[in-house]
């Protein structure tokens, strides 16, 4: 299977052809995929070199002239390194952009912590007005990229990962999707976590919601799910554990509830190796998830 | 450049009076007056922008990156009819659109909000790229930065990119009041020239010298004017 990132340049190249507002801004990463597009649209494909503050600042300038910038590099360099530019040049200037990251939480474990960004979504949560898409399959990534670029002048983050589910599901860029219904708890699986969550909850009497657009958080879907399944909620996220716990609490603020946030641990692992080894180390493999979800939801969840 | 909404025409001689309407940011006083002549010459004689045309895609863009001490900026915008003179006494108050750092969503004619140093020039680079991509070859983009602000690494990313990229619609004016903690070896202009910019250094109080430097031809290259004013500590 190809990766989400494999879809990025072809999809955005088509958008460059279709929409004269679209511009691509790169910082020496992912440039090969846009070589042909740069020939066709020389003014609208810009590589600023290894300069991430300029990457985001220039995108803001492009937006202020009426263009729709799509900005791409690894998550560490896109959200964390130029964070003040994201906050001020886009947020404070009231300028929109589509930030598309790659490498995610630990897509390249052998690369080590410098190329890991499990805190990207939590960091964006400190800012107002960001839409965050976390596709779980390359087909979903394609759809969500199109939604992101078409979203007027909104500020949108699209988080691409080599972690993916086996099958794509229809995604609409807004709502959570009910994948399984039960009566003893709700598990929200975010993006690439779905396959592991479905395996982990096999035989458990829980509702499984699938979230590929996590900001705004579809609190209405979570509330509806809890009406039949009760208010024990487990969030399984491919980034920092607990990132969406506050959003879930807000959605259930007027009812007694419990929330367990599962995801990537805060402590730096200092290990290389393979992606699967990191998934297991953070307790995000199906077996670990079954223990933690089962332990939280309790006997009632077992059928 | 005068506007029909103005009841009378303001001149350079009116600026001190307009600035005196703003109080409460005295610690930024030297920062405000260092930019006064540069701002006046740009708005009075160089920039093709007016209150009525401030949404025109073909307008020149002026990005005040050095958002500290914006009193001179507000005074010039008021003198040119972008904002009412009646707003000036409210400077910094809760209900005033005029803060001690400007906000583009509140100040008519302000292309960017600024205050945190090192943001204006990168945004100006993007603005120049965006105009070029849309075939808008006429508008010129100006960013005003301070000599100490030039220390910010983000500015060096922008300088290093804009020269080789041939952004000849991009202009920077560095108001040099010798406030950088470490003087730049070789001078400020040399840093830009090394990156392929056209560069001129002039007396930042001499209006004719500023005008000549602002309008000097610089085919194929971005252009910087270093405007020297009296040291901040003087």
PDB file of N, CA, C and O in Angstrom, chain A residues 218-274:
ATOM      1  N   UNK A 218     -15.954  16.490  17.664  1.00  0.00           N
ATOM      2  CA  UNK A 218     -17.380  16.221  17.463  1.00  0.00           C
ATOM      3  C   UNK A 218     -18.008  15.775  18.778  1.00  0.00           C
ATOM      4  O   UNK A 218     -18.319  14.601  18.976  1.00  0.00           O
ATOM      5  N   UNK A 219     -18.188  16.732  19.654  1.00  0.00           N
ATOM      6  CA  UNK A 219     -18.762  16.431  20.969  1.00  0.00           C
ATOM      7  C   UNK A 219     -20.180  15.899  20.877  1.00  0.00           C
ATOM      8  O   UNK A 219     -20.591  15.074  21.707  1.00  0.00           O
ATOM      9  N   UNK A 220     -20.921  16.334  19.864  1.00  0.00           N
ATOM     10  CA  UNK A 220     -22.308  15.864  19.718  1.00  0.00           C
ATOM     11  C   UNK A 220     -22.317  14.362  19.460  1.00  0.00           C
ATOM     12  O   UNK A 220     -23.158  13.632  20.012  1.00  0.00           O
ATOM     13  N   UNK A 221     -21.406  13.876  18.633  1.00  0.00           N
ATOM     14  CA  UNK A 221     -21.351  12.437  18.357  1.00  0.00           C
ATOM     15  C   UNK A 221     -21.003  11.663  19.620  1.00  0.00           C
ATOM     16  O   UNK A 221     -21.553  10.592  19.882  1.00  0.00           O
ATOM     17  N   UNK A 222     -20.075  12.220  20.394  1.00  0.00           N
ATOM     18  CA  UNK A 222     -19.688  11.529  21.629  1.00  0.00           C
ATOM     19  C   UNK A 222     -20.877  11.472  22.593  1.00  0.00           C
ATOM     20  O   UNK A 222     -21.153  10.439  23.203  1.00  0.00           O
ATOM     21  N   UNK A 223     -21.591  12.556  22.696  1.00  0.00           N
ATOM     22  CA  UNK A 223     -22.759  12.588  23.597  1.00  0.00           C
ATOM     23  C   UNK A 223     -23.817  11.575  23.162  1.00  0.00           C
ATOM     24  O   UNK A 223     -24.352  10.835  23.980  1.00  0.00           O
ATOM     25  N   UNK A 224     -24.079  11.559  21.860  1.00  0.00           N
ATOM     26  CA  UNK A 224     -25.084  10.600  21.358  1.00  0.00           C
ATOM     27  C   UNK A 224     -24.661   9.171  21.685  1.00  0.00           C
ATOM     28  O   UNK A 224     -25.460   8.351  22.114  1.00  0.00           O
ATOM     29  N   UNK A 225     -23.388   8.890  21.474  1.00  0.00           N
ATOM     30  CA  UNK A 225     -22.899   7.523  21.709  1.00  0.00           C
ATOM     31  C   UNK A 225     -23.055   7.133  23.170  1.00  0.00           C
ATOM     32  O   UNK A 225     -23.370   5.980  23.500  1.00  0.00           O
ATOM     33  N   UNK A 226     -22.854   8.106  24.061  1.00  0.00           N
ATOM     34  CA  UNK A 226     -22.921   7.782  25.491  1.00  0.00           C
ATOM     35  C   UNK A 226     -24.356   7.546  25.958  1.00  0.00           C
ATOM     36  O   UNK A 226     -24.569   6.950  27.011  1.00  0.00           O
ATOM     37  N   UNK A 227     -25.342   8.001  25.185  1.00  0.00           N
ATOM     38  CA  UNK A 227     -26.737   7.795  25.595  1.00  0.00           C
ATOM     39  C   UNK A 227     -27.076   6.312  25.650  1.00  0.00           C
ATOM     40  O   UNK A 227     -27.818   5.863  26.521  1.00  0.00           O
ATOM     41  N   UNK A 228     -26.525   5.530  24.719  1.00  0.00           N
ATOM     42  CA  UNK A 228     -26.789   4.083  24.733  1.00  0.00           C
ATOM     43  C   UNK A 228     -25.681   3.307  25.438  1.00  0.00           C
ATOM     44  O   UNK A 228     -25.925   2.259  26.021  1.00  0.00           O
ATOM     45  N   UNK A 229     -24.467   3.817  25.386  1.00  0.00           N
ATOM     46  CA  UNK A 229     -23.324   3.020  25.844  1.00  0.00           C
ATOM     47  C   UNK A 229     -22.781   3.465  27.201  1.00  0.00           C
ATOM     48  O   UNK A 229     -21.802   2.903  27.685  1.00  0.00           O
ATOM     49  N   UNK A 230     -23.406   4.484  27.795  1.00  0.00           N
ATOM     50  CA  UNK A 230     -22.899   4.958  29.089  1.00  0.00           C
ATOM     51  C   UNK A 230     -21.743   5.920  28.919  1.00  0.00           C
ATOM     52  O   UNK A 230     -21.217   6.106  27.815  1.00  0.00           O
ATOM     53  N   UNK A 231     -21.320   6.487  30.023  1.00  0.00           N
ATOM     54  CA  UNK A 231     -20.379   7.601  29.956  1.00  0.00           C
ATOM     55  C   UNK A 231     -18.958   7.213  30.359  1.00  0.00           C
ATOM     56  O   UNK A 231     -18.192   8.036  30.833  1.00  0.00           O
ATOM     57  N   UNK A 232     -18.615   5.959  30.197  1.00  0.00           N
ATOM     58  CA  UNK A 232     -17.202   5.567  30.278  1.00  0.00           C
ATOM     59  C   UNK A 232     -16.599   5.751  28.892  1.00  0.00           C
ATOM     60  O   UNK A 232     -17.024   5.098  27.939  1.00  0.00           O
ATOM     61  N   UNK A 233     -15.622   6.642  28.783  1.00  0.00           N
ATOM     62  CA  UNK A 233     -15.083   7.000  27.468  1.00  0.00           C
ATOM     63  C   UNK A 233     -13.578   6.732  27.433  1.00  0.00           C
ATOM     64  O   UNK A 233     -12.847   7.133  28.352  1.00  0.00           O
ATOM     65  N   UNK A 234     -13.128   6.049  26.393  1.00  0.00           N
ATOM     66  CA  UNK A 234     -11.695   5.862  26.177  1.00  0.00           C
ATOM     67  C   UNK A 234     -11.316   6.550  24.863  1.00  0.00           C
ATOM     68  O   UNK A 234     -11.976   6.331  23.841  1.00  0.00           O
ATOM     69  N   UNK A 235     -10.300   7.387  24.926  1.00  0.00           N
ATOM     70  CA  UNK A 235      -9.780   8.024  23.709  1.00  0.00           C
ATOM     71  C   UNK A 235      -8.478   7.322  23.344  1.00  0.00           C
ATOM     72  O   UNK A 235      -7.599   7.179  24.196  1.00  0.00           O
ATOM     73  N   UNK A 236      -8.370   6.901  22.087  1.00  0.00           N
ATOM     74  CA  UNK A 236      -7.125   6.273  21.635  1.00  0.00           C
ATOM     75  C   UNK A 236      -6.566   7.121  20.499  1.00  0.00           C
ATOM     76  O   UNK A 236      -7.123   7.151  19.398  1.00  0.00           O
ATOM     77  N   UNK A 237      -5.484   7.836  20.796  1.00  0.00           N
ATOM     78  CA  UNK A 237      -4.963   8.812  19.846  1.00  0.00           C
ATOM     79  C   UNK A 237      -3.525   8.466  19.448  1.00  0.00           C
ATOM     80  O   UNK A 237      -2.752   7.990  20.288  1.00  0.00           O
ATOM     81  N   UNK A 238      -3.165   8.729  18.198  1.00  0.00           N
ATOM     82  CA  UNK A 238      -1.811   8.370  17.739  1.00  0.00           C
ATOM     83  C   UNK A 238      -0.753   9.395  18.133  1.00  0.00           C
ATOM     84  O   UNK A 238       0.383   9.308  17.678  1.00  0.00           O
ATOM     85  N   UNK A 239      -1.139  10.379  18.915  1.00  0.00           N
ATOM     86  CA  UNK A 239      -0.206  11.404  19.389  1.00  0.00           C
ATOM     87  C   UNK A 239      -0.286  11.443  20.910  1.00  0.00           C
ATOM     88  O   UNK A 239      -0.806  10.497  21.524  1.00  0.00           O
ATOM     89  N   UNK A 240       0.163  12.486  21.534  1.00  0.00           N
ATOM     90  CA  UNK A 240       0.325  12.552  22.984  1.00  0.00           C
ATOM     91  C   UNK A 240      -0.939  12.101  23.736  1.00  0.00           C
ATOM     92  O   UNK A 240      -2.031  12.615  23.493  1.00  0.00           O
ATOM     93  N   UNK A 241      -0.785  11.168  24.650  1.00  0.00           N
ATOM     94  CA  UNK A 241      -1.916  10.672  25.439  1.00  0.00           C
ATOM     95  C   UNK A 241      -2.614  11.821  26.149  1.00  0.00           C
ATOM     96  O   UNK A 241      -1.966  12.680  26.745  1.00  0.00           O
ATOM     97  N   UNK A 242      -3.928  11.833  26.057  1.00  0.00           N
ATOM     98  CA  UNK A 242      -4.707  12.848  26.758  1.00  0.00           C
ATOM     99  C   UNK A 242      -4.942  14.123  25.976  1.00  0.00           C
ATOM    100  O   UNK A 242      -5.601  15.046  26.474  1.00  0.00           O
ATOM    101  N   UNK A 243      -4.463  14.168  24.719  1.00  0.00           N
ATOM    102  CA  UNK A 243      -4.602  15.402  23.942  1.00  0.00           C
ATOM    103  C   UNK A 243      -6.057  15.854  23.848  1.00  0.00           C
ATOM    104  O   UNK A 243      -6.343  17.043  23.945  1.00  0.00           O
ATOM    105  N   UNK A 244      -6.989  14.896  23.690  1.00  0.00           N
ATOM    106  CA  UNK A 244      -8.401  15.272  23.508  1.00  0.00           C
ATOM    107  C   UNK A 244      -9.240  15.077  24.767  1.00  0.00           C
ATOM    108  O   UNK A 244     -10.464  15.202  24.708  1.00  0.00           O
ATOM    109  N   UNK A 245      -8.579  14.798  25.877  1.00  0.00           N
ATOM    110  CA  UNK A 245      -9.344  14.550  27.106  1.00  0.00           C
ATOM    111  C   UNK A 245     -10.188  15.763  27.503  1.00  0.00           C
ATOM    112  O   UNK A 245     -11.352  15.636  27.888  1.00  0.00           O
ATOM    113  N   UNK A 246      -9.603  16.953  27.376  1.00  0.00           N
ATOM    114  CA  UNK A 246     -10.365  18.157  27.746  1.00  0.00           C
ATOM    115  C   UNK A 246     -11.580  18.329  26.842  1.00  0.00           C
ATOM    116  O   UNK A 246     -12.654  18.719  27.302  1.00  0.00           O
ATOM    117  N   UNK A 247     -11.404  18.033  25.554  1.00  0.00           N
ATOM    118  CA  UNK A 247     -12.527  18.173  24.621  1.00  0.00           C
ATOM    119  C   UNK A 247     -13.643  17.192  24.972  1.00  0.00           C
ATOM    120  O   UNK A 247     -14.828  17.527  24.904  1.00  0.00           O
ATOM    121  N   UNK A 248     -13.261  15.962  25.344  1.00  0.00           N
ATOM    122  CA  UNK A 248     -14.269  14.966  25.727  1.00  0.00           C
ATOM    123  C   UNK A 248     -14.962  15.392  27.021  1.00  0.00           C
ATOM    124  O   UNK A 248     -16.189  15.266  27.154  1.00  0.00           O
ATOM    125  N   UNK A 249     -14.175  15.898  27.965  1.00  0.00           N
ATOM    126  CA  UNK A 249     -14.779  16.385  29.216  1.00  0.00           C
ATOM    127  C   UNK A 249     -15.765  17.515  28.951  1.00  0.00           C
ATOM    128  O   UNK A 249     -16.845  17.572  29.550  1.00  0.00           O
ATOM    129  N   UNK A 250     -15.408  18.421  28.062  1.00  0.00           N
ATOM    130  CA  UNK A 250     -16.310  19.523  27.730  1.00  0.00           C
ATOM    131  C   UNK A 250     -17.616  19.001  27.137  1.00  0.00           C
ATOM    132  O   UNK A 250     -18.699  19.517  27.422  1.00  0.00           O
ATOM    133  N   UNK A 251     -17.494  17.978  26.287  1.00  0.00           N
ATOM    134  CA  UNK A 251     -18.697  17.445  25.638  1.00  0.00           C
ATOM    135  C   UNK A 251     -19.636  16.803  26.655  1.00  0.00           C
ATOM    136  O   UNK A 251     -20.845  16.731  26.439  1.00  0.00           O
ATOM    137  N   UNK A 252     -19.071  16.321  27.762  1.00  0.00           N
ATOM    138  CA  UNK A 252     -19.872  15.593  28.757  1.00  0.00           C
ATOM    139  C   UNK A 252     -19.947  16.350  30.084  1.00  0.00           C
ATOM    140  O   UNK A 252     -20.176  15.750  31.133  1.00  0.00           O
ATOM    141  N   UNK A 253     -19.799  17.662  30.017  1.00  0.00           N
ATOM    142  CA  UNK A 253     -19.621  18.438  31.254  1.00  0.00           C
ATOM    143  C   UNK A 253     -20.829  18.385  32.172  1.00  0.00           C
ATOM    144  O   UNK A 253     -20.692  18.609  33.378  1.00  0.00           O
ATOM    145  N   UNK A 254     -22.011  18.092  31.632  1.00  0.00           N
ATOM    146  CA  UNK A 254     -23.204  18.116  32.494  1.00  0.00           C
ATOM    147  C   UNK A 254     -23.645  16.726  32.924  1.00  0.00           C
ATOM    148  O   UNK A 254     -24.721  16.579  33.487  1.00  0.00           O
ATOM    149  N   UNK A 255     -22.837  15.726  32.648  1.00  0.00           N
ATOM    150  CA  UNK A 255     -23.179  14.374  33.131  1.00  0.00           C
ATOM    151  C   UNK A 255     -21.955  13.754  33.814  1.00  0.00           C
ATOM    152  O   UNK A 255     -20.820  14.009  33.403  1.00  0.00           O
ATOM    153  N   UNK A 256     -22.193  12.953  34.849  1.00  0.00           N
ATOM    154  CA  UNK A 256     -21.057  12.236  35.453  1.00  0.00           C
ATOM    155  C   UNK A 256     -20.418  11.336  34.399  1.00  0.00           C
ATOM    156  O   UNK A 256     -21.126  10.653  33.655  1.00  0.00           O
ATOM    157  N   UNK A 257     -19.107  11.352  34.328  1.00  0.00           N
ATOM    158  CA  UNK A 257     -18.452  10.555  33.282  1.00  0.00           C
ATOM    159  C   UNK A 257     -17.022  10.256  33.697  1.00  0.00           C
ATOM    160  O   UNK A 257     -16.485  10.874  34.621  1.00  0.00           O
ATOM    161  N   UNK A 258     -16.428   9.293  33.019  1.00  0.00           N
ATOM    162  CA  UNK A 258     -15.004   9.006  33.210  1.00  0.00           C
ATOM    163  C   UNK A 258     -14.339   8.997  31.844  1.00  0.00           C
ATOM    164  O   UNK A 258     -14.937   8.518  30.867  1.00  0.00           O
ATOM    165  N   UNK A 259     -13.141   9.536  31.764  1.00  0.00           N
ATOM    166  CA  UNK A 259     -12.416   9.537  30.501  1.00  0.00           C
ATOM    167  C   UNK A 259     -11.018   8.967  30.722  1.00  0.00           C
ATOM    168  O   UNK A 259     -10.317   9.371  31.653  1.00  0.00           O
ATOM    169  N   UNK A 260     -10.639   8.027  29.862  1.00  0.00           N
ATOM    170  CA  UNK A 260      -9.271   7.499  29.871  1.00  0.00           C
ATOM    171  C   UNK A 260      -8.608   7.902  28.549  1.00  0.00           C
ATOM    172  O   UNK A 260      -9.115   7.578  27.472  1.00  0.00           O
ATOM    173  N   UNK A 261      -7.534   8.636  28.652  1.00  0.00           N
ATOM    174  CA  UNK A 261      -6.837   9.082  27.444  1.00  0.00           C
ATOM    175  C   UNK A 261      -5.616   8.212  27.158  1.00  0.00           C
ATOM    176  O   UNK A 261      -4.679   8.192  27.956  1.00  0.00           O
ATOM    177  N   UNK A 262      -5.653   7.497  26.065  1.00  0.00           N
ATOM    178  CA  UNK A 262      -4.516   6.655  25.671  1.00  0.00           C
ATOM    179  C   UNK A 262      -3.846   7.253  24.436  1.00  0.00           C
ATOM    180  O   UNK A 262      -4.512   7.817  23.568  1.00  0.00           O
ATOM    181  N   UNK A 263      -2.544   7.128  24.385  1.00  0.00           N
ATOM    182  CA  UNK A 263      -1.806   7.669  23.242  1.00  0.00           C
ATOM    183  C   UNK A 263      -0.324   7.519  23.504  1.00  0.00           C
ATOM    184  O   UNK A 263       0.103   6.675  24.306  1.00  0.00           O
ATOM    185  N   UNK A 264       0.448   8.351  22.858  1.00  0.00           N
ATOM    186  CA  UNK A 264       1.893   8.294  22.999  1.00  0.00           C
ATOM    187  C   UNK A 264       2.289   8.883  24.357  1.00  0.00           C
ATOM    188  O   UNK A 264       1.783   9.931  24.755  1.00  0.00           O
ATOM    189  N   UNK A 265       3.167   8.185  25.046  1.00  0.00           N
ATOM    190  CA  UNK A 265       3.597   8.637  26.361  1.00  0.00           C
ATOM    191  C   UNK A 265       4.435   9.907  26.274  1.00  0.00           C
ATOM    192  O   UNK A 265       5.072  10.183  25.264  1.00  0.00           O
ATOM    193  N   UNK A 266       4.416  10.671  27.369  1.00  0.00           N
ATOM    194  CA  UNK A 266       5.140  11.939  27.373  1.00  0.00           C
ATOM    195  C   UNK A 266       6.654  11.725  27.487  1.00  0.00           C
ATOM    196  O   UNK A 266       7.453  12.485  26.958  1.00  0.00           O
ATOM    197  N   UNK A 267       7.023  10.667  28.190  1.00  0.00           N
ATOM    198  CA  UNK A 267       8.450  10.439  28.428  1.00  0.00           C
ATOM    199  C   UNK A 267       9.168  10.055  27.141  1.00  0.00           C
ATOM    200  O   UNK A 267       8.691   9.205  26.379  1.00  0.00           O
ATOM    201  N   UNK A 268      10.303  10.685  26.916  1.00  0.00           N
ATOM    202  CA  UNK A 268      11.083  10.366  25.717  1.00  0.00           C
ATOM    203  C   UNK A 268      11.603   8.940  25.818  1.00  0.00           C
ATOM    204  O   UNK A 268      12.212   8.555  26.819  1.00  0.00           O
ATOM    205  N   UNK A 269      11.350   8.158  24.786  1.00  0.00           N
ATOM    206  CA  UNK A 269      11.659   6.728  24.834  1.00  0.00           C
ATOM    207  C   UNK A 269      13.153   6.452  24.664  1.00  0.00           C
ATOM    208  O   UNK A 269      13.671   5.484  25.218  1.00  0.00           O
ATOM    209  N   UNK A 270      13.826   7.266  23.878  1.00  0.00           N
ATOM    210  CA  UNK A 270      15.252   7.060  23.556  1.00  0.00           C
ATOM    211  C   UNK A 270      15.519   5.661  23.027  1.00  0.00           C
ATOM    212  O   UNK A 270      16.412   4.949  23.491  1.00  0.00           O
ATOM    213  N   UNK A 271      14.697   5.248  22.085  1.00  0.00           N
ATOM    214  CA  UNK A 271      14.890   3.987  21.382  1.00  0.00           C
ATOM    215  C   UNK A 271      14.759   4.233  19.892  1.00  0.00           C
ATOM    216  O   UNK A 271      14.031   5.136  19.482  1.00  0.00           O
ATOM    217  N   UNK A 272      15.453   3.436  19.100  1.00  0.00           N
ATOM    218  CA  UNK A 272      15.323   3.513  17.639  1.00  0.00           C
ATOM    219  C   UNK A 272      14.417   2.371  17.190  1.00  0.00           C
ATOM    220  O   UNK A 272      13.303   2.282  17.658  1.00  0.00           O
ATOM    221  N   UNK A 273      14.862   1.544  16.253  1.00  0.00           N
ATOM    222  CA  UNK A 273      14.102   0.353  15.896  1.00  0.00           C
ATOM    223  C   UNK A 273      12.993   0.590  14.890  1.00  0.00           C
ATOM    224  O   UNK A 273      13.118   1.440  14.007  1.00  0.00           O
ATOM    225  N   UNK A 274      11.911  -0.187  15.055  1.00  0.00           N
ATOM    226  CA  UNK A 274      10.812  -0.201  14.089  1.00  0.00           C
ATOM    227  C   UNK A 274       9.559   0.465  14.671  1.00  0.00           C
ATOM    228  O   UNK A 274       9.382   0.510  15.884  1.00  0.00           O
TER     229      UNK A 274
END
